[in-house]
Short mmCIF file of C-alpha atoms in Angstrom, two decimals:
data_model
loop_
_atom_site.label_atom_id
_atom_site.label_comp_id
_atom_site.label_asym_id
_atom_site.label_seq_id
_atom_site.Cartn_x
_atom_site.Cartn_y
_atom_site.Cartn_z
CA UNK A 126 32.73 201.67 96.52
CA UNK A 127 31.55 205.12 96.02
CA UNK A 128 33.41 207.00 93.16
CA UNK A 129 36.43 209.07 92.79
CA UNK A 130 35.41 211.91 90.59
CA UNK A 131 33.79 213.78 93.33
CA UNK A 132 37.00 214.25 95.38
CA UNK A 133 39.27 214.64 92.40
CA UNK A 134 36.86 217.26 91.01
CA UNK A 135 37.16 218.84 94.26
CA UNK A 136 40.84 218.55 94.50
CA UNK A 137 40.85 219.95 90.87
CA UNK A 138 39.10 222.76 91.89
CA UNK A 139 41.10 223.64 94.83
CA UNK A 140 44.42 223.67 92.55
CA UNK A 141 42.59 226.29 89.61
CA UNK A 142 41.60 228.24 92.98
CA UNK A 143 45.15 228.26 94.40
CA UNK A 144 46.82 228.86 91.34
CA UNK A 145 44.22 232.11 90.43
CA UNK A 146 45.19 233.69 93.37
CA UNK A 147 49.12 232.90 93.12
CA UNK A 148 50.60 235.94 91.07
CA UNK A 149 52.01 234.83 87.97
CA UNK A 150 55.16 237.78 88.42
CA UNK A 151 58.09 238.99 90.68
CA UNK A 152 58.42 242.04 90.97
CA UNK A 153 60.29 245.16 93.35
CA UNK A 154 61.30 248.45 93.12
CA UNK A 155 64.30 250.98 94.51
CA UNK A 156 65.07 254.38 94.76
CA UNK A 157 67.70 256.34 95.82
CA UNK A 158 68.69 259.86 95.85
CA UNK A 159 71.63 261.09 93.02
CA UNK A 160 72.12 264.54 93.79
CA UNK A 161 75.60 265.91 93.38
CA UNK A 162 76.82 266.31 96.44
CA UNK A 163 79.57 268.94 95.42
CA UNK A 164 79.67 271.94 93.34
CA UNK A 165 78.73 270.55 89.21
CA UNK A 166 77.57 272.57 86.36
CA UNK A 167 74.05 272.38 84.88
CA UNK A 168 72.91 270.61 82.10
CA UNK A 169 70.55 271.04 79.29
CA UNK A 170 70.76 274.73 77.79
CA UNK A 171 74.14 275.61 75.83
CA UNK A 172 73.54 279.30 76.88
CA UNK A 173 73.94 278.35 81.19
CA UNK A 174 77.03 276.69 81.59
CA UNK A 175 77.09 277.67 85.28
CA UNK A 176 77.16 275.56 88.51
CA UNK A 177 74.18 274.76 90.20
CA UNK A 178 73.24 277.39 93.25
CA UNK A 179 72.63 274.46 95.79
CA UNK A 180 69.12 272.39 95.61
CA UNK A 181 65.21 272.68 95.00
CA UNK A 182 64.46 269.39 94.61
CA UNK A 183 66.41 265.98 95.32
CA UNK A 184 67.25 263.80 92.37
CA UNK A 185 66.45 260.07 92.02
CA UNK A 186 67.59 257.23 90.28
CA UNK A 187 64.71 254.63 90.64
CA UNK A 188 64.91 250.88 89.66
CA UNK A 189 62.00 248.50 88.79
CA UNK A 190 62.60 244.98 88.59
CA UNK A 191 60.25 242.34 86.69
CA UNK A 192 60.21 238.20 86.14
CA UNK A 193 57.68 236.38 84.63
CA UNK A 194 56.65 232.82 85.98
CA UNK A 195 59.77 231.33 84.07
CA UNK A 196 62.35 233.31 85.62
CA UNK A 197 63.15 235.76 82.62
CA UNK A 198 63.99 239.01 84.56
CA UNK A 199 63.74 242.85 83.37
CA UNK A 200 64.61 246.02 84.99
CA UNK A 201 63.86 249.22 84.30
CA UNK A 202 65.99 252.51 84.99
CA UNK A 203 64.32 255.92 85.55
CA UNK A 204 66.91 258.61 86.07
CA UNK A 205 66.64 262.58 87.09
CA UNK A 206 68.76 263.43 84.51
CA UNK A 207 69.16 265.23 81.18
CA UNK A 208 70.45 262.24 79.42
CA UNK A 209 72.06 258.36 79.53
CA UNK A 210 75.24 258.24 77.63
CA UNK A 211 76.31 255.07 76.15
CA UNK A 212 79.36 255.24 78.25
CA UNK A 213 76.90 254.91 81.05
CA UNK A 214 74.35 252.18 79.97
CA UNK A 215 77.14 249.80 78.80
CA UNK A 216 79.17 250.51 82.33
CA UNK A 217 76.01 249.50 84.06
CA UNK A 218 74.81 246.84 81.84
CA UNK A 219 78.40 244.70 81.78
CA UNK A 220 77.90 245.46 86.12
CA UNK A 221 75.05 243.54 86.35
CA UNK A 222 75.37 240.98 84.12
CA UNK A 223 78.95 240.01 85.80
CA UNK A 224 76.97 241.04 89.47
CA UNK A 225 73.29 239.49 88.99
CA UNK A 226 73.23 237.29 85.79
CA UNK A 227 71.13 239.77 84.05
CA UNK A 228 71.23 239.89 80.47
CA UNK A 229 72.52 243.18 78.95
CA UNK A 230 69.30 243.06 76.31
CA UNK A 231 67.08 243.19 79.78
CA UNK A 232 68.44 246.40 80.49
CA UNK A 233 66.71 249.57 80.28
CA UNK A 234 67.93 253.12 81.41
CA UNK A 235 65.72 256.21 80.37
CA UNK A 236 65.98 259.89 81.52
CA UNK A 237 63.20 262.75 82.35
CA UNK A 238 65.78 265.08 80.54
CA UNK A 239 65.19 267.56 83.03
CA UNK A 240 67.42 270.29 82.53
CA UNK A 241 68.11 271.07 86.32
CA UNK A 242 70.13 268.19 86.23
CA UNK A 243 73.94 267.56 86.29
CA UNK A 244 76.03 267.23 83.02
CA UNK A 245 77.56 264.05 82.47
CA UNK A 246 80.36 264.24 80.13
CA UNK A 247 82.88 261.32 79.09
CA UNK A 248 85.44 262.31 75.86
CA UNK A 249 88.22 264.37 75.79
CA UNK A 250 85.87 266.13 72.95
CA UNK A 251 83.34 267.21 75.72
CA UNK A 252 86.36 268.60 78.19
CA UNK A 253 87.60 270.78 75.50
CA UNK A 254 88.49 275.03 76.66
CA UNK A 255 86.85 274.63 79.61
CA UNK A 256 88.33 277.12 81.99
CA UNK A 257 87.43 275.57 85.06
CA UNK A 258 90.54 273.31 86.35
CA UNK A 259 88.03 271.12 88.15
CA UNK A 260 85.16 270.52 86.34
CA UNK A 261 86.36 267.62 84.25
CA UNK A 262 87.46 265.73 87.66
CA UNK A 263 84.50 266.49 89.09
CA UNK A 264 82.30 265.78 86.39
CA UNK A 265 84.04 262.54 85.69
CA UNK A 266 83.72 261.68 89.48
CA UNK A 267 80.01 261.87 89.34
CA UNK A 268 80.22 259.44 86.78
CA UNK A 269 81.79 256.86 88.88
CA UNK A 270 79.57 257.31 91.77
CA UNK A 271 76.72 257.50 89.76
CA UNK A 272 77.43 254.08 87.98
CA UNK A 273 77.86 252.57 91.21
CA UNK A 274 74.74 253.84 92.47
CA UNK A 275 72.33 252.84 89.53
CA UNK A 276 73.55 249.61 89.99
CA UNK A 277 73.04 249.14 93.77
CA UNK A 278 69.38 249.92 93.29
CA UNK A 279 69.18 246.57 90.32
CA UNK A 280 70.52 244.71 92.89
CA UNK A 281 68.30 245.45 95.66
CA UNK A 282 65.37 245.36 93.26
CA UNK A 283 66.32 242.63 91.87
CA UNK A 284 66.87 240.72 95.54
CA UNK A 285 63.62 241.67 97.09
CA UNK A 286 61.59 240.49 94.28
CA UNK A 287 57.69 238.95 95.67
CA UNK A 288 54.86 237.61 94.23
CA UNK A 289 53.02 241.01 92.65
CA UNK A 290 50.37 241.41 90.09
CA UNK A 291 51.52 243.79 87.53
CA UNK A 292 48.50 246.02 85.12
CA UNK A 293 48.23 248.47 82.59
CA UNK A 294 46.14 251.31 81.66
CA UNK A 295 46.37 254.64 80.55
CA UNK A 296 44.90 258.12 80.67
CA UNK A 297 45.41 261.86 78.53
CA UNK A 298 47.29 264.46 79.62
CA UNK A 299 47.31 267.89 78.20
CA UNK A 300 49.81 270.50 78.77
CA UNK A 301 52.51 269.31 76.21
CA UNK A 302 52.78 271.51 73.01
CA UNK A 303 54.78 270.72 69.43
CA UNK A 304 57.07 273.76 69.60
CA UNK A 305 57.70 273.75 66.34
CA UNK A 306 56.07 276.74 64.88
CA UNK A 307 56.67 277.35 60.71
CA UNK A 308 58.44 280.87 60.54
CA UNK A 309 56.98 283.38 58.10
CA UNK A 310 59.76 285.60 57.63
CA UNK A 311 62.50 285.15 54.90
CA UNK A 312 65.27 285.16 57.26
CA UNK A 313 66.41 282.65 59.95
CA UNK A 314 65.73 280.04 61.02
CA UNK A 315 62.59 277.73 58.96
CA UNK A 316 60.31 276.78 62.09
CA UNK A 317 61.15 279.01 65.29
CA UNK A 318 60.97 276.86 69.12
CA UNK A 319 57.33 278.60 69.54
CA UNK A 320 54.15 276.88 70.71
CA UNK A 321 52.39 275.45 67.82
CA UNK A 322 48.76 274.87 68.85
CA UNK A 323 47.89 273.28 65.17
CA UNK A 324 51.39 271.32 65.64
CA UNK A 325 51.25 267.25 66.13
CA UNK A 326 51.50 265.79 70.06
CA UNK A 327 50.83 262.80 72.17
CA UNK A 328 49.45 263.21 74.67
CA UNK A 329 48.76 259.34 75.91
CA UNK A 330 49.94 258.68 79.87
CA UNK A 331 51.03 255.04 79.89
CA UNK A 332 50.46 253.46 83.31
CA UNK A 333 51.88 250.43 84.76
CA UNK A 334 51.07 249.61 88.31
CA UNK A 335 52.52 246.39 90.38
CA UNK A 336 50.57 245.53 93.21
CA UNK A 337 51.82 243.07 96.03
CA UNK A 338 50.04 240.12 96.84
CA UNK A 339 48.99 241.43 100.18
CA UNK A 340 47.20 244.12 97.82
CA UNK A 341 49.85 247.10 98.50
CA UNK A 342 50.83 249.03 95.46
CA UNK A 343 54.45 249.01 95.27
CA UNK A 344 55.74 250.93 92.08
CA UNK A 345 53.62 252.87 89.64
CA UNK A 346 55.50 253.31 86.47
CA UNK A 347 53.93 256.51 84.22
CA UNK A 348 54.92 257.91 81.01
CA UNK A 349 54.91 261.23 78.79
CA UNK A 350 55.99 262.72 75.35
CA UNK A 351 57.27 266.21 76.78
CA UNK A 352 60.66 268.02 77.07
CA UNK A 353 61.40 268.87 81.01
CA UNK A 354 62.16 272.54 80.33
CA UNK A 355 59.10 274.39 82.54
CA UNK A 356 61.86 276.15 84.68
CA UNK A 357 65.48 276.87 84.01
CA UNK A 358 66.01 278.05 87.87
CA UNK A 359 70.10 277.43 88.63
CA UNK A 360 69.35 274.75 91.17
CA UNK A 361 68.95 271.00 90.79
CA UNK A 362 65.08 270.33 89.84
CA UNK A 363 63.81 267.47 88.83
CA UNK A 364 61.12 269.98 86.84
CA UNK A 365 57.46 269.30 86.16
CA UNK A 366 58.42 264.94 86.34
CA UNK A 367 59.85 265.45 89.45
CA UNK A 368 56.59 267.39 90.73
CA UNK A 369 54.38 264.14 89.11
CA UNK A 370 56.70 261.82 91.21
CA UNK A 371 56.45 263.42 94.10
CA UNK A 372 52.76 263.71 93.99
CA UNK A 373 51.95 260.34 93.74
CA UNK A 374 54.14 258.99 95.95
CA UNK A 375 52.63 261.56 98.41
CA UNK A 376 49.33 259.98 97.74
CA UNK A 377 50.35 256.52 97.88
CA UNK A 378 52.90 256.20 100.73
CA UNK A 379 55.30 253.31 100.50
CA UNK A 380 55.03 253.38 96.58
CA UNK A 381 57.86 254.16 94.05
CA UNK A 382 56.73 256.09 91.02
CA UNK A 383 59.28 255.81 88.34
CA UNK A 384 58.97 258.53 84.79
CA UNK A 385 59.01 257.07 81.68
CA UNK A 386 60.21 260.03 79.38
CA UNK A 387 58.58 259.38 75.58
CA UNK A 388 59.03 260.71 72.33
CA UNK A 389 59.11 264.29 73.15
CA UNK A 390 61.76 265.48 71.60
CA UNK A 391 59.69 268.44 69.92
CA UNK A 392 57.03 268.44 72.34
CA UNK A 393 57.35 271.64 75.18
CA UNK A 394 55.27 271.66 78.22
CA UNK A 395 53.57 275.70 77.74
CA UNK A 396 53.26 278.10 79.71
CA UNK A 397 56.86 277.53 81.09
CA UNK A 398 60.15 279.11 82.70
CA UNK A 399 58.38 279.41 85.96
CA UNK A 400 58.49 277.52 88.98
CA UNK A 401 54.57 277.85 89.17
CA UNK A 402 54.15 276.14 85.63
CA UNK A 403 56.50 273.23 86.40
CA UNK A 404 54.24 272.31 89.79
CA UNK A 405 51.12 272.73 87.68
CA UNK A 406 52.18 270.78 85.15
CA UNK A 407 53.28 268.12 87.61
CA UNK A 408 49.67 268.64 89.56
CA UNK A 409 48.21 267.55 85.82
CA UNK A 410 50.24 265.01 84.98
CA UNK A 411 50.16 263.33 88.59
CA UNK A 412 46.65 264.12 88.22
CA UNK A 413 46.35 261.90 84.80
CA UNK A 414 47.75 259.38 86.34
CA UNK A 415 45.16 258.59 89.25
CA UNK A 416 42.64 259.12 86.12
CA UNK A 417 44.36 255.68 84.85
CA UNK A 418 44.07 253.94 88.34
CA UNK A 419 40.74 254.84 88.73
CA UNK A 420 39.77 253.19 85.31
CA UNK A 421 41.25 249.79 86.87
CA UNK A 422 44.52 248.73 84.81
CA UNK A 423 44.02 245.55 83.74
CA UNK A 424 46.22 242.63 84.58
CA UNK A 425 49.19 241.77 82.26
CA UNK A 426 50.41 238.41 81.81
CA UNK A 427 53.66 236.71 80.68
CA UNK A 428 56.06 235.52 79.66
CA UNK A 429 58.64 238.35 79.05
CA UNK A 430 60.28 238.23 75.23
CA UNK A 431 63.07 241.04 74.99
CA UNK A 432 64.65 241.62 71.84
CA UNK A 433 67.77 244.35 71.80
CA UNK A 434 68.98 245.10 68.55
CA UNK A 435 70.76 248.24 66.17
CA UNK A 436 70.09 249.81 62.81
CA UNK A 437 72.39 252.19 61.13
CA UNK A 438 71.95 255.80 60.37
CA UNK A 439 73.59 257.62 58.02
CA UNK A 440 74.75 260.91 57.46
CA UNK A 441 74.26 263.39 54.82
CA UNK A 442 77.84 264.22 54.15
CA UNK A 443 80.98 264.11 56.00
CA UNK A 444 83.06 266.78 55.91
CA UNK A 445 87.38 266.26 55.25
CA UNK A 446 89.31 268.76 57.01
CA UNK A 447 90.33 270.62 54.09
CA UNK A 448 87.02 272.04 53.83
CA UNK A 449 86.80 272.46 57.63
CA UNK A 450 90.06 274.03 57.81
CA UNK A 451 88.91 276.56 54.78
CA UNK A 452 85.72 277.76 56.96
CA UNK A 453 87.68 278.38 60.30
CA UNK A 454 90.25 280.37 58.65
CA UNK A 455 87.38 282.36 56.20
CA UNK A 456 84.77 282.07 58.06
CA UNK A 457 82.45 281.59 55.32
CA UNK A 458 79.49 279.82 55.94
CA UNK A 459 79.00 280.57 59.07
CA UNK A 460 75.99 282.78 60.28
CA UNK A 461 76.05 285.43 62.94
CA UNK A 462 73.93 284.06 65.48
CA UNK A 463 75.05 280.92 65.31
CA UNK A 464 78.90 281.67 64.64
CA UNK A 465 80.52 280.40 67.98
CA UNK A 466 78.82 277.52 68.20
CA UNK A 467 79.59 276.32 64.73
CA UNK A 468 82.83 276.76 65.18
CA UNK A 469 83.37 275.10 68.08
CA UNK A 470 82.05 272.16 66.20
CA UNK A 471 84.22 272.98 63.23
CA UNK A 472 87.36 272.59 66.01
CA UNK A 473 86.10 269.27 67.26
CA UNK A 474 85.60 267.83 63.69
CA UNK A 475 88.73 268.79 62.84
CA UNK A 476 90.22 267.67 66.05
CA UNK A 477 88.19 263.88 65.29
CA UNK A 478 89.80 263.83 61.74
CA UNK A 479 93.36 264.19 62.72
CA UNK A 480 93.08 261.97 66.01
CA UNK A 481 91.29 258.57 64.17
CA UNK A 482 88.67 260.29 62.01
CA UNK A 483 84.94 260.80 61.51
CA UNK A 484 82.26 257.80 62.02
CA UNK A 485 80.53 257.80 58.71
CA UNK A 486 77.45 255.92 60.15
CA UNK A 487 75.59 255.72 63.82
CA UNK A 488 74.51 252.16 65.26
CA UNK A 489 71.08 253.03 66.95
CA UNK A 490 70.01 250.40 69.65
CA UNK A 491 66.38 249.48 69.69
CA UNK A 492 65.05 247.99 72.41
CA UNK A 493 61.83 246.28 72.48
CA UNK A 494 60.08 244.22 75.70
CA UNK A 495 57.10 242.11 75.16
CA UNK A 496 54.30 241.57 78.14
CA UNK A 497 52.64 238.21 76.93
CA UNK A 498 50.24 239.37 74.43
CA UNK A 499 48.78 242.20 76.93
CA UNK A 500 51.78 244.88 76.11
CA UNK A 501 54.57 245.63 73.93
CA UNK A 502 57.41 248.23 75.41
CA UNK A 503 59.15 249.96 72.88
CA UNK A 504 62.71 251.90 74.01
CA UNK A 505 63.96 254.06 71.21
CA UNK A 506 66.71 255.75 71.45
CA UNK A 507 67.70 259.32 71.36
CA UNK A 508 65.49 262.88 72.00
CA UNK A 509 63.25 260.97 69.76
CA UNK A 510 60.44 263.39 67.94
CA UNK A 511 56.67 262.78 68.68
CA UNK A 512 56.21 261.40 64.85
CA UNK A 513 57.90 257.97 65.76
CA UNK A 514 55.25 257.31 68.70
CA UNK A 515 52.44 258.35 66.86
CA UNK A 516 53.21 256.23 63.64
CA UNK A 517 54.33 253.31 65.63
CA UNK A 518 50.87 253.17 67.02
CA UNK A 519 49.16 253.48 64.14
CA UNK A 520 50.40 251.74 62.67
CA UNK A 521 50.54 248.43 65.19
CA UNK A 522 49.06 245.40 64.40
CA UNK A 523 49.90 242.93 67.35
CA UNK A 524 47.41 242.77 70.09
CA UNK A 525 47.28 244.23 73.26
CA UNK A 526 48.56 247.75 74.05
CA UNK A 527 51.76 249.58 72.74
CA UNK A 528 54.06 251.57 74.51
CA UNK A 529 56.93 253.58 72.82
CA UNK A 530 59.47 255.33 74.87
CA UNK A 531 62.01 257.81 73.64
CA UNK A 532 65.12 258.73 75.86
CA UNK A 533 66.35 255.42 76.39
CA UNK A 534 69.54 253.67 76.57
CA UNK A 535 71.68 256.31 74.62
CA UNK A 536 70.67 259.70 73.99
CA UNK A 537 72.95 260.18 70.69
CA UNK A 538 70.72 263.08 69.47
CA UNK A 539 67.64 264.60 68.42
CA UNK A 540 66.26 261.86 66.43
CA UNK A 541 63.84 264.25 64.04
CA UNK A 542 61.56 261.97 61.49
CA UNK A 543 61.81 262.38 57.99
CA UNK A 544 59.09 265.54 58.09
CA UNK A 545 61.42 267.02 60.71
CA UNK A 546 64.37 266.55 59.22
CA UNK A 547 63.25 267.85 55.39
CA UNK A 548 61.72 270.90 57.30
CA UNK A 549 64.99 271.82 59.32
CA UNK A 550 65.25 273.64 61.95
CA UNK A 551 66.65 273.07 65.54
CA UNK A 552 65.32 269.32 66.02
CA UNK A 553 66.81 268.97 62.48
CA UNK A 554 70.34 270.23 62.01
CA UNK A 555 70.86 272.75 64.48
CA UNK A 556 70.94 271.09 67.48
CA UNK A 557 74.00 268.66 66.37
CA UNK A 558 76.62 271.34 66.54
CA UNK A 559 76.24 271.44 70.37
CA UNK A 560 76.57 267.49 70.53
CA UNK A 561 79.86 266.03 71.56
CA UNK A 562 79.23 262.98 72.77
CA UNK A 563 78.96 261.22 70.11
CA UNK A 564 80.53 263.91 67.26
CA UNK A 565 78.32 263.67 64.43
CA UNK A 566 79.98 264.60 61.24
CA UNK A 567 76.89 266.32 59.60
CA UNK A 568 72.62 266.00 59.66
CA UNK A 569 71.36 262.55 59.60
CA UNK A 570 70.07 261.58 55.77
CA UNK A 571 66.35 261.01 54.87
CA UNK A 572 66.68 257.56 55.66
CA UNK A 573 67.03 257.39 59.29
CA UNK A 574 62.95 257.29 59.79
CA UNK A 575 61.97 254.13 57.73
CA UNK A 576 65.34 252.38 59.25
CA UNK A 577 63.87 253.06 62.74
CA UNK A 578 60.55 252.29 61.87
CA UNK A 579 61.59 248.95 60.08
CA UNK A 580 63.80 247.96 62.21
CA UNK A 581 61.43 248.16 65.41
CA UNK A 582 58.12 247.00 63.70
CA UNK A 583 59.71 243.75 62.68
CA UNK A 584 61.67 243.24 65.63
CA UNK A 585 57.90 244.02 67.26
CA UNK A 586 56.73 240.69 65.02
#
C-alpha cells in the first residue's frame, strides 16, 4: 500500500492555497446626497447667518461598513457637514442598533466641518431671537430627514457586505497651516487667526483602501488635520474635502471616497477665501492620496476590538447668575469687539441657571477601533487641536500604525491642549461664547489634556 502523506500533503496544500486567497473581511460602502433641498441658513462663521444662495457643490453623507472573519461589524460615517451633534449620533446609533444589531460602541460619525454646509441646531438655547419664523422648523426638519438618511446608507452598507481585502498606507500633504500666530501688540487678542509658518501641523494623509475580491477598489477612506474654511462663498460647498472626493472618485469610477476630518482644529488650509484655493487644495490633497496607493497599502488583518468610552472635563469656574445678572445690567467686563457676542452668552447662561442650571463638568466620548495588530483608529471628539494627534503618535507604543481622528461623534467644542488653552486665544476661550449646543459655563481647566490623553492611551492598551 503506497502511503498517505503524499495526498494529504497535497490536500493540505490546497486548503493554505484556498484559504490565502479567501479575504479574511466584509466590507461595502454607500453614499448618498444630503443637500437641503429648501431654503436653510449656513453654517460655520458667526458673522454669515444668511441662507444659502442655491448650490456649488452637492453634499454627501457616505457610509463604510467593516467585519472581520468573526462577524464583529464597524461602520464608519463621513458627513458634508460642519459638525455631528450628540443629538444626532445617539438618534442614529439607538436606529441601528434596534434596525441592524449594531452595537452603539461600533458607531462612528465624523464631519469635514466644511463651512458651506447647513446648520444643524437642536435646543431651545440655539433657537433663541431668531427673527426668521421658519428657520427653527426648517432647521429642525433637516434634522429628521437627515437622521433618516444616515441611517439608510448603514443599512445598505451594511447588507451588501462581500469578501474585500482592506490596506493601509499613508502619504504627506502640505497646504495646512497652524493659524495661530503670537500677537506682538499689547492689546487684543494673545495669538491673532494668522498663518503661522513656525506654528506646529500634521500633515500625515491616512489611507485606507478596500478592494473587492474580483480586485475592484470599492471605498478609499483618506484623512487630514485641516479646518474646511478655503471659501466662504454663500452656496452649499463641500470646500477643498469635497474637491479631494470628487477627484478620486473621478479617477477611480465605481469607488466611494469617504473624508476623515483629523485634529485640525487650529490648523487652516492658506492661501484661502477663494474658490481657486479650495480646488487646489483639493487637487493636492486628492493628489496625496494616489501618492499612498502608489506606495501599495499593505494588507490589514483582524479581528476588530472597539472600545467606546468617556472622561470628564472640567471647567474653570461656573458662573451664578448674580454675577451674570451684574455684567448684563453694567456691562463691565465686556470688551468692545466682542460685546454682542458675550452677551448673548451671558443671556443663555442666565437663561440655563433659572431653567435647571449649569453642567459643572462635560462627559467626552472616546472612541477607539483596533485593526488586529496592523492599525489602531482613534475618534476623539470635538474641533480637536493638532497637539493631541501629534502627541498621541509619539508617543504610541503598540505596533502597527496609528490613526487619530478629531471631529467625531460629538463636536462639543474646540478641544485646545493644555499649550492652547494656557496661551488663550480663539481655540482657547473665545470660541465658547458662540457655542450653544452644549452651553458651557466657562473655559475648560488645565486638566482636560492629560484626561484625554490618559484616557485614550490606556483604553489604546
Amino acid at each position: 500500500m503506497k502511503p498517505a502523506f503524499p495526498i494529504l500533503a497535497l490536500v493540505f496544500a490546497s486548503f493554505l492555497q484556498t484559504s490565502a486567497q479567501t479575504p479574511e473581511w466584509k466590507a461595502a460602502a454607500a453614499s448618498t446626497v444630503i443637500t437641503p433641498t429648501e431654503p436653510m441658513y449656513l453654517a460655520g462663521f458667526a458673522n454669515r447667518e444668511v441662507p444659502a444662495e442655491g448650490t456649488a457643490m452637492e453634499l454627501h453623507a457616505k457610509a463604510l461598513a467593516l467585519q472581520d472573519a468573526q462577524g464583529q461589524r464597524f461602520v464608519m460615517v463621513t458627513l458634508d457637514l460642519v459638525e455631528v451633534t450628540a443629538q444626532l449620533r445617539d438618534a442614529v446609533a439607538e436606529a441601528v442598533k434596534t434596525q441592524f444589531g449594531l452595537p452603539e460602541k461600533a458607531l462612528l460619525l465624523n464631519c469635514s466641518h466644511t463651512h458651506c454646509g447647513p446648520e444643524l441646531r437642536y435646543t431651545e438655547l440655539e433657537f433663541m431671537n431668531f427673527t426668521d419664523p421658519l428657520r427653527k422648523e426648517r432647521c429642525l426638519r433637516y434634522n429628521a430627514w437627515l437622521k433618516d438618511k444616515i441611517i439608510g446608507i448603514i443599512g445598505e452598507a451594511l447588507q451588501q457586505v462581500e469578501p474585500a481585502t482592506v490596506s493601509y498606507g499613508h502619504a504627506r500633504c502640505g497646504f495646512a497651516m497652524n493659524r495661530r500666530l503670537k500677537n506682538e501688540k499689547p492689546a487684543g487678542d494673545p495669538y491673532l487667526n494668522s498663518p503661522n509658518p513656525e506654528g506646529v501641523v500634521d500633515h500625515d494623509v491616512p489611507v485606507l483602501t478596500v478592494q473587492t475580491a474580483a480586485g475592484r477598489l470599492s471605498a478609499i477612506v483618506f484623512g487630514y488635520a485641516c479646518h474646511n474654511t478655503s471659501m466662504s462663498i454663500k452656496q452649499w460647498h463641500g470646500d477643498y474635502a469635497g474637491h479631494a472626493q470628487q477627484l478620486i472618485e473621478e479617477a477611480h469610477p465605481g469607488t466611494i471616497a469617504l473624508f476623515m476630518m483629523g485634529c485640525g482644529g487650529d490648523q487652516n488650509a492658506y492661501p484661502r477665501f477663494s474658490p481657486i484655493f479650495s480646488l487646489r487644495h483639493g487637487q493636492s490633497l486628492a493628489t496625496a492620496v494616489e501618492a499612498a496607493l502608489d506606495a501599495k497599502p499593505k494588507p490589514i488583518h483582524g479581528p476588530l476590538r472597539i472600545d467606546w468610552q468617556t472622561t470628564q472635563l472640567d471647567y474653570q469656574s461656573t458662573p451664578t447668575a448674580d454675577q451674570i445678572e451684574k455684567r448684563l445690567s453694567t456691562g463691565e467686563g465686556y470688551e468692545k469687539s466682542y460685546e454682542v457676542y458675550q452677551r448673548k452668552w451671558d443671556e443663555k447662561r442666565l437663561y440655563a441657571i433659572k431653567n435647571g442650571g449649569l453642567r459643572d463638568h462635560y462627559d467626552y466620548p472616546i472612541q477607539v477601533v483596533h485593526f488586529g495588530h496592523d492599525l489602531t483608529f482613534v475618534a476623539l471628539s470635538g474641533e480637536t487641536c493638532v497637539d493631541y494627534s501629534l502627541r498621541l503618535k509619539n508617543e504610541f507604543k503598540g505596533p502597527g500604525a496609528l490613526w487619530v481622528a478629531g471631529y467625531s461623534n460629538d463636536i462639543l467644542a474646540y478641544i485646545p491642549s493644555r499649550r492652547v488653552l494656557l496661551e488663550g486665544g480663539y481655540e482657547a476661550y473665545r470660541s465658547l461664547m458662540y457655542w450653544s449646543n452644549p452651553l458651557h459655563p466657562d473655559k475648560f481647566a488645565d486638566t482636560l489634556e492629560e484626561r484625554i490623553i490618559f484616557k485614550t492611551q490606556k483604553m489604546m492598551r
